[in-house]
Each structure stands twice: as C-alpha cells, then as structure tokens.
XYZ file of C-alpha atoms in Angstrom:
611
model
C 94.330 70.170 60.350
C 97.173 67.997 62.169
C 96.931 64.260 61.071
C 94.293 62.757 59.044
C 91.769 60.376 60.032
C 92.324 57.839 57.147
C 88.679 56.038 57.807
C 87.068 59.430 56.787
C 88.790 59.621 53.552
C 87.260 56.541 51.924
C 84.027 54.774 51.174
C 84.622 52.162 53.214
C 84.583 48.294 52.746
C 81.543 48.082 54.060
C 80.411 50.980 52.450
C 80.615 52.411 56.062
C 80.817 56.384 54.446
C 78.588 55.488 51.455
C 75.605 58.033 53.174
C 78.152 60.697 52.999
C 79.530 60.008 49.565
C 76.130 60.075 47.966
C 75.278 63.214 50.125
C 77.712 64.778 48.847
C 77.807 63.561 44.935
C 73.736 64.409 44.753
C 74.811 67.806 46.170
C 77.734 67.796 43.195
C 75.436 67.065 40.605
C 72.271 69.344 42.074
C 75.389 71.983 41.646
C 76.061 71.064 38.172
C 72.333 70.580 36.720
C 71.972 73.922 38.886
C 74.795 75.572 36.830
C 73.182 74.516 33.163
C 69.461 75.909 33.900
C 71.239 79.193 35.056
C 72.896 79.996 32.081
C 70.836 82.367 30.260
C 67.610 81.354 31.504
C 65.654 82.953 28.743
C 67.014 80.394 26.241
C 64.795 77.875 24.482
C 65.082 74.782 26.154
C 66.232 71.772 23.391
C 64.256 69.458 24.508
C 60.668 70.626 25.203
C 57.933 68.706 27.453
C 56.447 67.306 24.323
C 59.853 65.445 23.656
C 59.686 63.728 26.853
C 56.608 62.338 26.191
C 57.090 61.209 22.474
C 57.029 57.501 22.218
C 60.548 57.562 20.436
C 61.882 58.807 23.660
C 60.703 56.875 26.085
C 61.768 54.047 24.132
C 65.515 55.619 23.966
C 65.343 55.821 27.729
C 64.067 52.514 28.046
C 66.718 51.322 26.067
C 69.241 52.883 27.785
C 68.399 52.026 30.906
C 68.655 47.980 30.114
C 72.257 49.023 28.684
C 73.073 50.740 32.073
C 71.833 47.215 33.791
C 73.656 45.184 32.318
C 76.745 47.529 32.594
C 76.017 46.895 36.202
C 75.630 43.268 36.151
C 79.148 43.106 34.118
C 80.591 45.351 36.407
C 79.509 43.645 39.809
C 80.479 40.153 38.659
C 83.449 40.967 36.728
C 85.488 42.938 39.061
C 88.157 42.020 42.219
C 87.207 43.187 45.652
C 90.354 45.380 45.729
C 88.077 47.323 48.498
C 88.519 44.384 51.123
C 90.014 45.536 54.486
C 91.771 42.388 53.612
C 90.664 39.696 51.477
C 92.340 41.059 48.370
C 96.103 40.331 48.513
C 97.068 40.872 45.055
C 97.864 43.924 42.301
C 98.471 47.551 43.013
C 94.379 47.773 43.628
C 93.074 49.554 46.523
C 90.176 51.637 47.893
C 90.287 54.886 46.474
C 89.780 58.361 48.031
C 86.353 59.294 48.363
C 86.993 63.031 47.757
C 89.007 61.727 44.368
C 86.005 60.009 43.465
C 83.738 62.901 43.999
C 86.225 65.612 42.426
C 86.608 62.893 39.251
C 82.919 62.415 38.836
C 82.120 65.964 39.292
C 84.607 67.249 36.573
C 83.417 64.737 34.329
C 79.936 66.558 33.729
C 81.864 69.670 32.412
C 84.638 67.080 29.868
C 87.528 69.763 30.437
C 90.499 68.913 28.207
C 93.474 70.242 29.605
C 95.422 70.376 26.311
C 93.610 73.998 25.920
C 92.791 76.658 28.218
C 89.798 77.837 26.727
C 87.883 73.980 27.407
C 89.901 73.546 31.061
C 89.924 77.433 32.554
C 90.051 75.288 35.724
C 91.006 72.013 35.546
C 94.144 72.827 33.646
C 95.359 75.235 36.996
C 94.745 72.378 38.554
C 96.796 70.435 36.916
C 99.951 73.348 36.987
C 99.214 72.889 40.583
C 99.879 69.561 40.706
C 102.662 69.410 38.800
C 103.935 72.407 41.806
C 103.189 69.801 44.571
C 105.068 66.627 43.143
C 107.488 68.864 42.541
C 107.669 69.785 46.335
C 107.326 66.178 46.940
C 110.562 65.622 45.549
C 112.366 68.578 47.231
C 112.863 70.399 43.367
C 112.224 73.720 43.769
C 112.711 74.592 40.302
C 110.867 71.720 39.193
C 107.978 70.979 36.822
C 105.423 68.225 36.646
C 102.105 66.577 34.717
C 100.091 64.386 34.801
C 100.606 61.528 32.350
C 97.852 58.763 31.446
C 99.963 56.240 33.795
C 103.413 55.457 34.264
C 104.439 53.726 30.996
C 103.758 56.860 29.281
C 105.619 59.075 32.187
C 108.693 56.507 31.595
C 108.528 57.172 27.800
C 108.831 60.941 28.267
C 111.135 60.761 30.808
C 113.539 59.260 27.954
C 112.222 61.159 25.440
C 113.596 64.359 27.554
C 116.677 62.630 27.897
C 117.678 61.243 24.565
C 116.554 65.200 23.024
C 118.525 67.061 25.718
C 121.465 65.074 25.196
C 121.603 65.248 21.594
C 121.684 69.051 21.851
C 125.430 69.739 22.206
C 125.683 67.634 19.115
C 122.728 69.426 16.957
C 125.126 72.837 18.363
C 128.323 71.169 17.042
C 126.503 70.957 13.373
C 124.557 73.950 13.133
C 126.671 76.594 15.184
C 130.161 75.380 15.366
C 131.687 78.069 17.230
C 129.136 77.832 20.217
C 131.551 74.727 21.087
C 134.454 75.514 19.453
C 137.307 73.525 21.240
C 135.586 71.000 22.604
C 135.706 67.111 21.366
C 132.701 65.224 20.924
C 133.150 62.762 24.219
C 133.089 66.261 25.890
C 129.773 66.745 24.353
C 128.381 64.101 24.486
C 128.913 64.155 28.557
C 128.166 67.400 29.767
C 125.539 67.964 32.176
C 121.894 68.917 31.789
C 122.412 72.196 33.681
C 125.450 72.788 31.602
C 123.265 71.660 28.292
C 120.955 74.450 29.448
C 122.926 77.126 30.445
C 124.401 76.654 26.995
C 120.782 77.364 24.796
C 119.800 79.657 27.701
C 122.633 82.046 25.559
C 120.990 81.164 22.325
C 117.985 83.792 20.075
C 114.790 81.393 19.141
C 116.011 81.893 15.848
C 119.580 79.648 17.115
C 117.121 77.529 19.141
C 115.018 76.268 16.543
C 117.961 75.598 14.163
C 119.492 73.313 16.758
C 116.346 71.652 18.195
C 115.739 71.293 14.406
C 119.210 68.944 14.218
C 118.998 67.555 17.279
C 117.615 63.921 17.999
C 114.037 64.618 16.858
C 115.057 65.022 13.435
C 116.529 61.622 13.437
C 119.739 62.025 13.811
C 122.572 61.447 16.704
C 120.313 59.122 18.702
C 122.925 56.090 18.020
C 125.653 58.348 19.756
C 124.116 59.330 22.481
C 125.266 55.715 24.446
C 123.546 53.099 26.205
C 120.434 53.183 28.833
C 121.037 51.401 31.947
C 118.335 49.530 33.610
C 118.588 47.761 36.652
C 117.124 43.689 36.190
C 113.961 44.866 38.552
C 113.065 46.916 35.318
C 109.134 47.398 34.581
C 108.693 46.142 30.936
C 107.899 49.756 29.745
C 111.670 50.707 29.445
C 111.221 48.059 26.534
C 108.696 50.194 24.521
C 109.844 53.397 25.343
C 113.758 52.610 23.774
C 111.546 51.039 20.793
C 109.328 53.992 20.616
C 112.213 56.363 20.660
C 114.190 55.073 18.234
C 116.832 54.877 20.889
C 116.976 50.687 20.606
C 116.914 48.326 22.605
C 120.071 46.979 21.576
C 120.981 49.421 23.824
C 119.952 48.900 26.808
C 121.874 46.934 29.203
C 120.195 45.601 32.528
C 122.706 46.064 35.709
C 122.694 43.215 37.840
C 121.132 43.507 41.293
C 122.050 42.070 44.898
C 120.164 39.489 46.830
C 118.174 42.157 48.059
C 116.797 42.958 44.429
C 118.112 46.360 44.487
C 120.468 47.735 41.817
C 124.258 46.646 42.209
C 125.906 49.632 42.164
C 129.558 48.438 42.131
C 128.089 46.833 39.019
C 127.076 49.616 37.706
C 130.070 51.649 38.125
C 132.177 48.599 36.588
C 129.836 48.647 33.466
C 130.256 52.501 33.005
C 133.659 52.640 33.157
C 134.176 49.498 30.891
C 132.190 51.313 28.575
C 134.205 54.987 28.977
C 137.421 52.689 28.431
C 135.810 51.733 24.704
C 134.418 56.042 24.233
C 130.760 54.588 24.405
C 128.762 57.306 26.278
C 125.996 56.561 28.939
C 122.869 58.433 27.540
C 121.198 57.571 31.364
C 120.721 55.498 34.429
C 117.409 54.607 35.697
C 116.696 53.984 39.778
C 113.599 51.968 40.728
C 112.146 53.025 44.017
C 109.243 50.805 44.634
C 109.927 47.949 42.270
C 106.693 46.610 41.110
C 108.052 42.395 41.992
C 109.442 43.177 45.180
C 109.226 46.429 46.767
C 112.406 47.762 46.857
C 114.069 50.895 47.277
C 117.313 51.339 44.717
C 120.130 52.880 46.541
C 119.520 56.534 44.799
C 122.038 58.264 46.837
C 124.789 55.478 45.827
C 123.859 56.474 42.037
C 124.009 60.061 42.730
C 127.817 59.489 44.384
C 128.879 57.068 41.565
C 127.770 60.186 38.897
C 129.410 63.127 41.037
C 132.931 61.148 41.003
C 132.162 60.253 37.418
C 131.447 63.390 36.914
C 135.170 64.781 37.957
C 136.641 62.013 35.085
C 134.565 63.337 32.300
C 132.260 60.968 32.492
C 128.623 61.947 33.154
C 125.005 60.559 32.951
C 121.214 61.340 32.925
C 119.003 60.090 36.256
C 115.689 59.064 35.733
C 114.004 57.919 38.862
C 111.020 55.686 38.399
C 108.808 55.843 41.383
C 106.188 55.072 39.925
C 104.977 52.933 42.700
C 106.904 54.511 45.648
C 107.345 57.643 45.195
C 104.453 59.120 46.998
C 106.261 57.250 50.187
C 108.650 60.282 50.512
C 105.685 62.486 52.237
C 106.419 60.414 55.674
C 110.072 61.933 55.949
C 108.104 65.346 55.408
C 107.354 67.654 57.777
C 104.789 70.406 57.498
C 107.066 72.609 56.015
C 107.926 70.237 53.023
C 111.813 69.876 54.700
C 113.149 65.956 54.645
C 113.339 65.201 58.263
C 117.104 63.940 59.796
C 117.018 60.304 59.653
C 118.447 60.703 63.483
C 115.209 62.419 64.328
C 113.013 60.145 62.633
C 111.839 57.517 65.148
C 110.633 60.591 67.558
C 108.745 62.490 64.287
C 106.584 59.320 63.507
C 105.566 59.211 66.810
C 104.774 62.443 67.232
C 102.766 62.558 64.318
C 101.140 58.671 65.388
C 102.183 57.264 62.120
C 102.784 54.003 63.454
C 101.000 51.991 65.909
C 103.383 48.724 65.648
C 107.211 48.304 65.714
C 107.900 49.294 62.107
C 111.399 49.309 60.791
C 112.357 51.974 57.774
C 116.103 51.694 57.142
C 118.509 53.542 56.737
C 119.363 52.744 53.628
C 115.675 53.455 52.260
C 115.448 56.674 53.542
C 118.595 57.705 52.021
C 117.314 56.502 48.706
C 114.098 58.496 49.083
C 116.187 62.119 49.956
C 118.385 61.485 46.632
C 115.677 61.527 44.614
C 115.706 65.562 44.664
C 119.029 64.890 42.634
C 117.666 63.340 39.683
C 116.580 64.888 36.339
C 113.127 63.340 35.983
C 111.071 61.020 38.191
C 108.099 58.877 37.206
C 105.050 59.148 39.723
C 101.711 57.836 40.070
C 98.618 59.258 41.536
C 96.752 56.137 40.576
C 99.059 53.819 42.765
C 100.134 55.318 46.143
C 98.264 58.136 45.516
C 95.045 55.975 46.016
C 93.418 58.301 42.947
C 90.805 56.421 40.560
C 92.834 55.407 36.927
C 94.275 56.802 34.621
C 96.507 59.010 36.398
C 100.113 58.956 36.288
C 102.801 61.482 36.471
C 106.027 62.840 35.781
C 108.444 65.376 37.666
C 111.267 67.309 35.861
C 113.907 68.323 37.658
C 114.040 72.001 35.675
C 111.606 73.717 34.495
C 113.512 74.557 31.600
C 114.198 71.255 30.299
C 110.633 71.633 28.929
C 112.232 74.405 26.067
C 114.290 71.633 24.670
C 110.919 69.323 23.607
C 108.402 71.636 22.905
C 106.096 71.807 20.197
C 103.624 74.621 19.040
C 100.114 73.642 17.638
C 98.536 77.320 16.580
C 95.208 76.085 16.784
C 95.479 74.830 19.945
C 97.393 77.993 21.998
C 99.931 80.584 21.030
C 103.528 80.272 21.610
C 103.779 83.690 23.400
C 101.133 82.043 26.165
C 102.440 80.723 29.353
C 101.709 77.303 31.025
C 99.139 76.271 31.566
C 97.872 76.953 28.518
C 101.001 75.533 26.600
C 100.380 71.775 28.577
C 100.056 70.300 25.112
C 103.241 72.126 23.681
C 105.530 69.960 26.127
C 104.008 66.462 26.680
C 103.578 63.255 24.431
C 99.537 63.350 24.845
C 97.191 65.521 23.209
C 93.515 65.806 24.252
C 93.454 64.672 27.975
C 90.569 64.620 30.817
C 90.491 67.579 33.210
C 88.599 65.476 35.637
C 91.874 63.522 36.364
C 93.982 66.568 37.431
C 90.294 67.846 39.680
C 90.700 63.849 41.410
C 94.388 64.383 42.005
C 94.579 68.245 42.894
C 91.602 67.508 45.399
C 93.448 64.342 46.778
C 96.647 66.716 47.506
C 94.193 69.403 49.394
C 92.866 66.681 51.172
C 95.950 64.744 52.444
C 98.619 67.226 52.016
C 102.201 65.245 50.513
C 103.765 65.639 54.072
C 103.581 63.342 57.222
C 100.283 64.928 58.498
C 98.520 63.751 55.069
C 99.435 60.871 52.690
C 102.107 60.116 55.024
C 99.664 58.814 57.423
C 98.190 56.723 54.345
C 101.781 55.362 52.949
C 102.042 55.167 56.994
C 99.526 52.350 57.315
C 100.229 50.598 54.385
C 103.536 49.850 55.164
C 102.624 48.905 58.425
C 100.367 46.639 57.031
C 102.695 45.328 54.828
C 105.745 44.273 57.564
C 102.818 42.834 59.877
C 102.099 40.626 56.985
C 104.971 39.725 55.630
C 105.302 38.497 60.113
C 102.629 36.961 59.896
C 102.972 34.411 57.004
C 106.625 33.538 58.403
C 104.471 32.131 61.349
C 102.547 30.064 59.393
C 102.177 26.520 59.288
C 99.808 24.114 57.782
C 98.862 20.305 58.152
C 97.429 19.290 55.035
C 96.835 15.889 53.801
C 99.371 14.388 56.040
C 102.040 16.791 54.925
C 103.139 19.974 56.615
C 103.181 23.022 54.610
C 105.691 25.768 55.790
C 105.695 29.511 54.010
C 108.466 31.524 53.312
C 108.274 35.214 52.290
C 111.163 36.709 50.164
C 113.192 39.366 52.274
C 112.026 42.251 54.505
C 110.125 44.465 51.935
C 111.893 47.905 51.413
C 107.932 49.221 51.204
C 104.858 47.408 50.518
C 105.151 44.697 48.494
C 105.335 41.005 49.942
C 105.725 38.212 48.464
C 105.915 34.189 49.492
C 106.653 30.572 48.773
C 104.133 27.760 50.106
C 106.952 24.592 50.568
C 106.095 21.315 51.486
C 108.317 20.718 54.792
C 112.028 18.949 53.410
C 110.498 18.889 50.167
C 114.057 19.853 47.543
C 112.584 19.493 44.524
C 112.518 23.561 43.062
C 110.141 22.254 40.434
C 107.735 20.833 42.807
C 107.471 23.680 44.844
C 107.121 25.836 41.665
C 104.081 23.772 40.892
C 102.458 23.667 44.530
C 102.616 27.832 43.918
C 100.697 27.834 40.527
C 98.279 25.859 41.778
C 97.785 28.179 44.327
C 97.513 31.077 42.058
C 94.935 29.318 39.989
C 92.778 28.628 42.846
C 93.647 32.181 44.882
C 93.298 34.446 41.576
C 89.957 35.570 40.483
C 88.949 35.294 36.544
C 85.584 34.370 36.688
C 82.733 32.860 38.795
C 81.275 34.356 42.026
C 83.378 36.844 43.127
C 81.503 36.391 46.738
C 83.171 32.982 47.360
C 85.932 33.926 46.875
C 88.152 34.844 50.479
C 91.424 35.092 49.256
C 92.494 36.843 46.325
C 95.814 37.021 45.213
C 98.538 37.487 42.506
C 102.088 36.046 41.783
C 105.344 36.590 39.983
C 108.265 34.610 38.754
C 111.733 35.290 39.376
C 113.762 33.717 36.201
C 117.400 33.325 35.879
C 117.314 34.969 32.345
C 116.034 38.255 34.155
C 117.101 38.067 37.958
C 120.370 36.711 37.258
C 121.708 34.953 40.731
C 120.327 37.132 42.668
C 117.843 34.754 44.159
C 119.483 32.049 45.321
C 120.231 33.081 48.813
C 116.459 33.021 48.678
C 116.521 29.466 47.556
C 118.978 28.431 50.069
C 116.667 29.836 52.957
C 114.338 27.566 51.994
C 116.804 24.444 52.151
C 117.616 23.980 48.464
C 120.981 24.079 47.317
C 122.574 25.988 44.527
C 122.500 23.242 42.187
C 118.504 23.030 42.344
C 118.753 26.604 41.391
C 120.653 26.455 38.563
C 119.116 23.217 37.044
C 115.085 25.091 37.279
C 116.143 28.594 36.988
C 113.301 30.013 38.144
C 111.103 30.647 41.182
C 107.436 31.071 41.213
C 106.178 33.383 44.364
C 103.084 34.321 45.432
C 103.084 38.087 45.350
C 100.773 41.195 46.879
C 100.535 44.700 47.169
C 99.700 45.801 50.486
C 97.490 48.834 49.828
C 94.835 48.141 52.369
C 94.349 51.288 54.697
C 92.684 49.641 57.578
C 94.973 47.189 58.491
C 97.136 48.836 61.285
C 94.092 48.626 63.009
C 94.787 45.552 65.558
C 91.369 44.382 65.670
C 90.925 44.194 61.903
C 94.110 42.685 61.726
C 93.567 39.888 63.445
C 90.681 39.199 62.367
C 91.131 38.975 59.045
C 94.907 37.070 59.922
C 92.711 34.024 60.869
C 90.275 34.346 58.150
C 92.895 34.365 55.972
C 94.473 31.453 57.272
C 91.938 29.654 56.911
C 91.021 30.364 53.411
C 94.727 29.315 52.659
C 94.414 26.161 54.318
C 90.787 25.404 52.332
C 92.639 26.378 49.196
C 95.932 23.905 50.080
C 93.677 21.074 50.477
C 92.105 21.486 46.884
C 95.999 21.397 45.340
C 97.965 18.933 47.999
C 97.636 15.557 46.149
C-alpha cells in the first residue's frame, strides 16, 4: 500500500483496536492449539480425561491461576502508562505495534531458538531477513545484520569486530611474515578494513585459522591496536564493552562536543593527529546519532571526511555508528525504492507522502549525518526503540558481510561449518541460545511498515513532529505559583525526538536553586509507586555535569540569565528530560488537548514544590 495509517497499527490508548487484537491473537492461538492436535492424530494423548479430573490437578490449576492474578495485580500497579497519547513524557517507552505483539506472542508457543536451524526452520529466516532490511536501511548493499538482545550488547560486538579485525595484520606479521613483507607496523596497524579483508580473502583456512589463532582473541596485540574515541554524549555501555574486551578503558578518550551536544569534530581531528605525532594508532571512532540525553545527530559525514583525508596521511580508523536510538529515522529520506532522497527535493517528498502535518524543520546538517551512515563499518540499531517492537530486541549492521569470517566460531553440536547462514547465526555473534519470537515481532514489524517513507517513516514522521511541537510548546509556558512566576526553558532545537527542559523561577541566578526546583519536580512527576491512575504527568530527567559535558552547556546556562561564573562554581545542570515516542500526537486535536492537560498537571505539581 502507499502510506500507512499509523492508528491501525497499534492497540490504542484507549484500547481503541483491542477487539481486533484479541480477534486476531484467539485466531493465532486457535491456529497453534490447531497445529498440536493435528500432528499425528492417532497418538496417545498425555494427559487423558481422567487427569483433568484428578483432584491433584485441579488443585495445580487452581494454584496457578492465583499466581497468574497476582502477576496481574503486580503488573497493573507496577507499570508506567508509556501507552498515553500523552501523559507519559519520560524514557524511550512507547506503544508498541500491534502486529509485533501478535507475531511475538504467536512465536512464543513454538520457543524457536535461532542459534540452530533445526529448533528455528522459520524464525531464524526471519531473522537473515532482517538482518537484509537494516542492512538496506543503511544503504549497505553488501551488508549483514542480527538481532542482538538490545543495544549494549550490539555496542559490545560492534568493538569486538573491531578490536579482532584490526589485530589481524598483526597476527599476519607473526605467523606469515612474508604476507606483509615490507611493510612497518604503523602501516599495519592502519590499513583499512576492506584492505584487512582483501588481504585473508588470499589466505587457505588452514592460513586463516593460524592467524585468527594469533590475533586479538588469543590475547595478544589488543594494547597496540590504539585508543577508542567516544564522543562526551557516550551511552555508558562503551564503558563495559572496553572492560569486557580487554581493550581498557584507559583507553578510551571522550572528544569534546559543541554547544549543540554533538561531537566536535575539529576536536577530534586535533586529538588524532596529536596522537599520530606520538605513533599511537586509533583502533576506532564512534558517532552517536540519536543521543540518548539530548537527541542529537553527530555530524557522520564530517567523520567520514576527517578519515578519507586521514586516510591519504597514513592515518586511518574504524567507524562504529551507534544509532541505537535514531537509526530507524533514516526510512523518512527513503523512497520506495530504498534510494536516500536529495536533500533539495526533500520538502516536496514529505509532502507528497503527508509525513508532516505542521511546519517541521529537519536540517541540513541532520540529514547529512543520516546518508553517511552507509560509510561506516558497523552500526548499532534497535527494534525495541524506534522500531516500536516489544523488548528485548536490539540490533547490529555490518558494513561487509565478510567481516563476519574474521570472528567466527564453530560449535559442532550446534551446526556444521560447511552450512551457510542462517544456520551458522551462533558461529558469528556474542549470544548463544536466543528467542525466535523476537526476530517473528521484528520481521513482521518490517512487512508491516516497510523501512522507507511510506512505512516507519510515517511513524519516525509523527514522532518528531510531536517532539518540535513540544519542545514549542513548553517555551510558551508560564506559570504563577505562590506569588512567583515560573518560566521554562527547553535545551536547544532537538536534532530528533528527545526534549528536554529547565523549570526557573523568573530572575532567580542561583544554578543550585534551580537545580533543586527540577528534582523536586522529578520526584513528584516520576512514577515509583502508588496509584499509577493519579498520576497525569509522568516524566524523567538527566543531568548535564561538567566532569562529562565539559563546557558545552553553558551557552545553555547563559540563555537562561546565569553567567559563566554560576556555571563553573555548580558544574552541573539538572533538566527535565523526555522521549517523544507518542504516535498520536500530530494529531491537532489530541494535541491540544492534552497541551492543556498537561499544563495543568505541571502547575498542580509546582505548587506541591514552590515553598
């Protein structure tokens, strides 16, 4: 079809689809308990009439039924309302799609694990499939992709591909000499992945397991293979992953970024090239797109530049992209035919396809750091965030296929080493046993709402709609409270969906004070405990120290009317922070309603902290 209809796609917050999703999950599970009495009907059934009537049963049934209640009661008091057309304003939690739902709990009643063909026949195409698709997503055409259990894991193999590929010219330097004869070991240590590759593509197993036998995974090298450059928006997984590695995180080094929160690339190049002056290599760079503070889009094509010129000095680095929150915002500069759209034609495409219904501004800038992302090695992606699929699904996106060779393992018992993915899944990822039902939620998501603009990018569409019409709205707002007048100021125009705020006492100059006015309103906007159904406005927040931001906020600060100094004596900013996941909110009706209801749950909550 042309363009989806996102309000068929979901439950609803009023459970407005709920007939249809329990239509069609009884007809799921009348399939299922259809498909188990039809295989070999002659059998004995296990458990025979007399059974069912046995005292010892119906006590078993009893008992689990009470268990099932008061999973129920747990579950319906101790849970957000994420599903809110918008009273949640807080974590990456959002309806999910219904036919995810249905696809998960479906798969579920068969427990495919798609480590081994034989247990996940289909499920594990599935998955091969999907790994095809966020390929496509990412315009690499001789890519490869999986799904991980989230992105901290996807993060973690993205540097465990990195820190074993580039160890590889060394491992060839120790076991076969005269593959790099002539060649010093700051050449090595900076050639390129595709020139890595084409190198063991020359290689007999026999030379391939010698070297992968030498290379990093037996322990050696990983000290030479350089530093791992982070920009300060990091996610905290980059810390476990150089632990878990072995790689250290004594070498890591966290590049500065602008007052826009986006990597400083001049910065970066400076650090690289102070560290080529003293021969210490850069093992790789990691891009944010979709930071998970602030929303922003790192300038991917500026890192992709910086390495090409690099490049021509000798000097040469891995790209790993992690979008694990934004990547699944490329599909709205795709067209049906999986080509990036010119930026100059933009504008006319998203209204041709009625992707926006506001004024919504995607810059330049962004959308040149979405198309670079075809240029990097490996990407981080999550169906469980943008995707809008139910947990744990994450994902990861190699830029060659190939790359895979350089990790594997072989577990006979599981598959042979002669079979081809995707019976080999196991062979070339960190997990083991993992649920088929996850790749059946995300391959029927991506039938669903294909990764173009006619599909999720109608989804991503209306999110980030929703997200610059809120981040509008709160820099209207003003409250009387108590005698004082509260004004709110978000942080800067949100590269995608992620806004963020400051309530401030009018004049008030005190950075401390205003720090404390926002806990206050975290504890009284965040939910922990109590009735969930009082509560009508949910949110989260973040804090923006010195030690981690660097300077980069204080233009921020200064917006606000504090100086410098005030910066530099608290060091830190408290914000209240949200992820704008909501689909229904580019819907002008909804939107204003729940813009007044809002405001007015902010204004009960001010007066219970305003002293």
């Amino acid at each position: 079809m042309r363009d989806m209809d996102i309000k068929a796609v979901f439950i609803g917050d009023k459970a407005e689809n709920g007939a249809v999703y329990k239509m069609l999950l009884n007809k799921m599970v009348d399939e299922h308990l259809g498909w188990r009495e039809n295989y070999l009907p002659s059998d004995m059934p296990a458990i025979s009439e007399a059974d069912k009537t046995a005292p010892s049963y119906l006590a078993t049934r009893e008992h689990m039924m009470k268990v099932l209640d008061e999973v129920s009661r747990r579950l319906r008091s101790g849970s957000i309302p994420w599903h809110s057309a918008g009273r949640y304003w807080g974590q990456m939690n959002a309806e999910t799609l219904m036919p995810s739902l249905l696809a998960y709990n479906y798969a579920m009643l068969w427990n495919p694990n798609n480590v081994a063909l034989e247990s996940s026949m289909a499920t594990s195409q599935m998955e091969a499939e999907v790994g095809n698709d966020l390929a496509a997503l990412f315009s690499m055409p001789d890519g490869w992709g999986h799904i991980a259990a989230d992105g901290s894991i996807a993060n973690l193999e993205g540097l465990w591909y990195a820190r074993c590929i580039k160890s590889i010219p060394l491992a060839v330097q120790e076991v076969l000499p005269e593959k790099v004869q002539g060649r010093t070991e700051w050449e090595l240590l900076n050639l390129s992945v595709e020139e890595i590759l084409e190198m063991v593509e020359q290689f007999s197993d026999e030379e391939l397991d010698r070297v992968k036998a030498a290379s990093s995974r037996s322990g050696k090298h990983i000290q030479k293979l350089g530093k791992w450059l982070v920009p300060q928006t990091k996610h905290y997984s980059w810390m476990k992953a150089l632990d878990i590695c072995g790689v250290g995180l004594d070498q890591m080094i966290a590049i500065p970024v602008q007052d826009d929160y986006r990597m400083d690339t001049k910065a970066l190049e400076q650090t690289i090239r102070e560290l080529a002056e003293q021969k210490i290599p850069i093992l790789g760079v990691v891009a944010v797109v979709g930071t998970t503070e602030e929303g922003q889009v790192d300038s991917v094509n500026k890192i992709i530049a910086l390495r090409e010129e690099l490049k021509e000095e000798g000097i040469y680095f891995y790209l790993h992209v992690d979008a694990a929150y934004g990547g699944y915002g490329r599909s709205l500069f795709l067209n049906e035919a999986g080509e990036f759209v010119p930026y100059e034609s933009l504008a006319e495409f998203f209204e041709e396809h009625n992707v926006f219904h506001h004024c919504v501004t995607i810059d330049k800038s962004v959308y040149d750091g979405f198309k670079a992302i075809s240029e990097a090695e490996s990407v981080t992606v999550d169906p469980h965030k943008m995707g809008y699929v139910p947990y744990a699904a994450g994902g990861i996106v190699l830029k060659h296929k190939d790359m895979r060779n350089i990790i594997s393992y072989f577990a006979p018992y599981v598959f042979e080493k002669s079979v081809k993915a995707p019976d080999m899944l196991g062979a070339y990822i960190l997990e083991g046993s993992k649920a088929g039902a996850t790749a059946a939620a995300v391959w029927t998501a991506h039938r669903v709402l294909p990764l173009n603009v006619t599909g999720y990018g109608q989804l991503i569409g209306a999110s980030i709609e929703a997200a610059q019409r809120f981040r509008e709205f709160l820099g209207q707002l003003r409250f009387t409270v108590k005698g004082k007048t509260i004004e709110v100021y978000p942080l800067n125009h949100p590269d995608f969906n992620m806004v963020d705020w400051v309530f401030k006492v009018q004049d008030c100059t005190d950075l401390k004070a205003i720090n404390e006015l926002n806990e206050k309103m975290f504890d009284h906007a965040s939910y922990m405990d109590g009735d969930v159904y009082d509560e009508r406005f949910i949110t989260s927040h973040t804090t923006f120290t010195q030690a981690d931001y660097g300077d980069s906020p204080i233009k921020f600060i200064e917006n606000m009317g504090l100086s410098k100094e005030e910066w530099q004596k608290e060091k830190k900013v408290t914000l209240l922070r949200a992820a704008i996941m909501t689909p229904y909110l580019n819907d002008d009706t909804i939107f204003d309603f729940y813009s007044k209801a809002i405001t007015e749950a902010m204004e009960k909550k001010l007066n219970e902290v305003i002293e």
